[in-house]
Every structure is written in structure tokens, then in C-alpha cells.
Amino acid sequence: MSADDKADNKAEKFGGKIKEAVGKVTGDKETEAEGATQAKKADVKDTVNDATDSVKGAFKGAKEE
């Protein structure tokens, strides 16, 4: 995963956490849920990208042998 992708995911997660907190403070359950979902989506993207990088690395390593 590129550094830009990591930065984008961190920004998306941070934005989601802020949105979730604003929803909690204001009592807006919809905004709170949207923020939590946004943060979870960023976590999933990170996990998928990390797994993809691992698989690519494994194939590259196997090719070199």
C-alpha cells in the first residue's frame, strides 16, 4: 500500500471518529452511526491493503527462489 493510501485511510478514520464524537455530543444517533461506519470502513481498507501487500510479497519471494 502506498503512503498516500495509508494517509487517506488515516484521514478517513480520523474524520469518522470526529463525526462519531459530534453525534454523541449532540445526541444525533444518525451522525454517530455514520461516523462509526466511516471509521470502520477505513480499518477494513487498511486490513485489505495489508493483506494484499502480504500476498504480493509472498509471490515475489516465491518467484525469487
Coordinates of N, CA and C in Angstrom, one line a residue, residues 3-58:
A3 N 2.1 5.2 0.6 CA 2.0 6.1 1.7 C 0.8 7.0 1.6
D4 N 0.4 7.3 0.3 CA -0.8 8.1 0.1 C -2.1 7.4 0.6
D5 N -2.1 6.1 0.2 CA -3.3 5.3 0.6 C -3.4 5.2 2.2
K6 N -2.2 5.0 2.8 CA -2.2 5.0 4.3 C -2.7 6.3 4.9
A7 N -2.2 7.4 4.3 CA -2.6 8.7 4.8 C -4.1 9.0 4.6
D8 N -4.6 8.6 3.4 CA -6.0 8.7 3.1 C -6.9 7.9 4.1
N9 N -6.5 6.7 4.4 CA -7.2 5.9 5.3 C -7.2 6.4 6.7
K10 N -6.0 7.0 7.1 CA -5.9 7.6 8.5 C -6.8 8.8 8.6
A11 N -6.8 9.6 7.5 CA -7.7 10.8 7.5 C -9.2 10.4 7.5
E12 N -9.5 9.4 6.8 CA -10.9 8.9 6.7 C -11.3 8.4 8.1
K13 N -10.4 7.6 8.7 CA -10.7 7.1 10.1 C -10.9 8.2 11.1
F14 N -9.9 9.2 11.0 CA -10.0 10.3 12.0 C -11.3 11.1 11.8
G15 N -11.6 11.3 10.5 CA -12.9 12.1 10.2 C -14.1 11.3 10.7
G16 N -14.1 10.0 10.6 CA -15.2 9.2 11.1 C -15.3 9.3 12.6
K17 N -14.1 9.2 13.3 CA -14.1 9.3 14.8 C -14.6 10.7 15.2
I18 N -14.3 11.8 14.5 CA -14.8 13.1 14.8 C -16.3 13.2 14.6
K19 N -16.7 12.7 13.5 CA -18.2 12.7 13.2 C -18.9 11.9 14.3
E20 N -18.4 10.7 14.7 CA -19.0 9.9 15.7 C -19.1 10.7 17.0
A21 N -18.0 11.4 17.4 CA -18.0 12.1 18.6 C -19.0 13.3 18.6
V22 N -19.1 14.0 17.5 CA -20.1 15.1 17.3 C -21.5 14.5 17.5
G23 N -21.7 13.3 16.9 CA -23.0 12.7 17.0 C -23.4 12.4 18.4
K24 N -22.4 11.9 19.2 CA -22.6 11.6 20.6 C -22.9 12.8 21.4
V25 N -22.1 13.9 21.2 CA -22.3 15.1 21.9 C -23.6 15.8 21.7
T26 N -24.0 15.8 20.4 CA -25.3 16.4 20.0 C -26.5 15.5 20.2
G27 N -26.3 14.2 20.4 CA -27.4 13.3 20.6 C -27.9 12.9 19.2
D28 N -27.2 13.1 18.2 CA -27.6 12.7 16.8 C -27.1 11.3 16.5
K29 N -28.0 10.3 16.7 CA -27.6 8.9 16.6 C -27.2 8.6 15.1
E30 N -27.9 9.3 14.1 CA -27.5 9.0 12.7 C -26.1 9.4 12.4
T31 N -25.7 10.6 12.9 CA -24.4 11.1 12.6 C -23.4 10.3 13.4
E32 N -23.7 9.9 14.6 CA -22.8 9.0 15.3 C -22.6 7.7 14.6
A33 N -23.7 7.1 14.1 CA -23.5 5.8 13.4 C -22.8 6.0 12.1
E34 N -23.0 7.1 11.4 CA -22.3 7.4 10.1 C -20.8 7.5 10.4
G35 N -20.4 8.2 11.5 CA -19.0 8.3 11.8 C -18.4 7.0 12.2
A36 N -19.1 6.2 13.0 CA -18.6 4.9 13.3 C -18.4 4.0 12.1
T37 N -19.3 4.0 11.2 CA -19.2 3.3 9.9 C -18.0 3.7 9.1
Q38 N -17.9 5.0 9.0 CA -16.8 5.6 8.2 C -15.4 5.2 8.8
A39 N -15.3 5.2 10.1 CA -14.0 4.8 10.8 C -13.8 3.3 10.5
K40 N -14.8 2.4 10.6 CA -14.7 1.0 10.4 C -14.3 0.7 8.9
K41 N -14.9 1.5 8.0 CA -14.5 1.3 6.6 C -13.1 1.5 6.4
A42 N -12.5 2.5 7.0 CA -11.1 2.8 6.9 C -10.3 1.7 7.4
D43 N -10.7 1.1 8.6 CA -10.0 0.0 9.1 C -10.0 -1.2 8.2
V44 N -11.1 -1.5 7.6 CA -11.3 -2.6 6.6 C -10.3 -2.4 5.4
K45 N -10.3 -1.1 4.9 CA -9.4 -0.8 3.8 C -8.0 -1.1 4.2
D46 N -7.6 -0.7 5.4 CA -6.2 -0.9 5.8 C -5.9 -2.4 5.9
T47 N -6.8 -3.2 6.4 CA -6.7 -4.6 6.5 C -6.5 -5.3 5.2
V48 N -7.4 -4.9 4.2 CA -7.4 -5.5 2.9 C -6.1 -5.1 2.2
N49 N -5.7 -3.9 2.3 CA -4.5 -3.4 1.6 C -3.2 -4.1 2.2
D50 N -3.2 -4.3 3.5 CA -2.1 -5.0 4.2 C -2.1 -6.5 3.7
A51 N -3.2 -7.1 3.6 CA -3.3 -8.5 3.2 C -2.8 -8.6 1.7
T52 N -3.2 -7.6 0.9 CA -2.8 -7.6 -0.5 C -1.3 -7.5 -0.6
D53 N -0.8 -6.6 0.2 CA 0.7 -6.4 0.2 C 1.4 -7.7 0.6
S54 N 0.9 -8.4 1.6 CA 1.5 -9.6 2.1 C 1.5 -10.7 1.0
V55 N 0.4 -10.8 0.3 CA 0.3 -11.8 -0.8 C 1.2 -11.4 -1.9
K56 N 1.3 -10.2 -2.2 CA 2.2 -9.7 -3.3 C 3.7 -10.1 -2.9
G57 N 4.0 -9.8 -1.6 CA 5.3 -10.1 -1.1 C 5.6 -11.6 -1.1
A58 N 4.6 -12.4 -0.8 CA 4.8 -13.8 -0.8 C 5.1 -14.3 -2.2

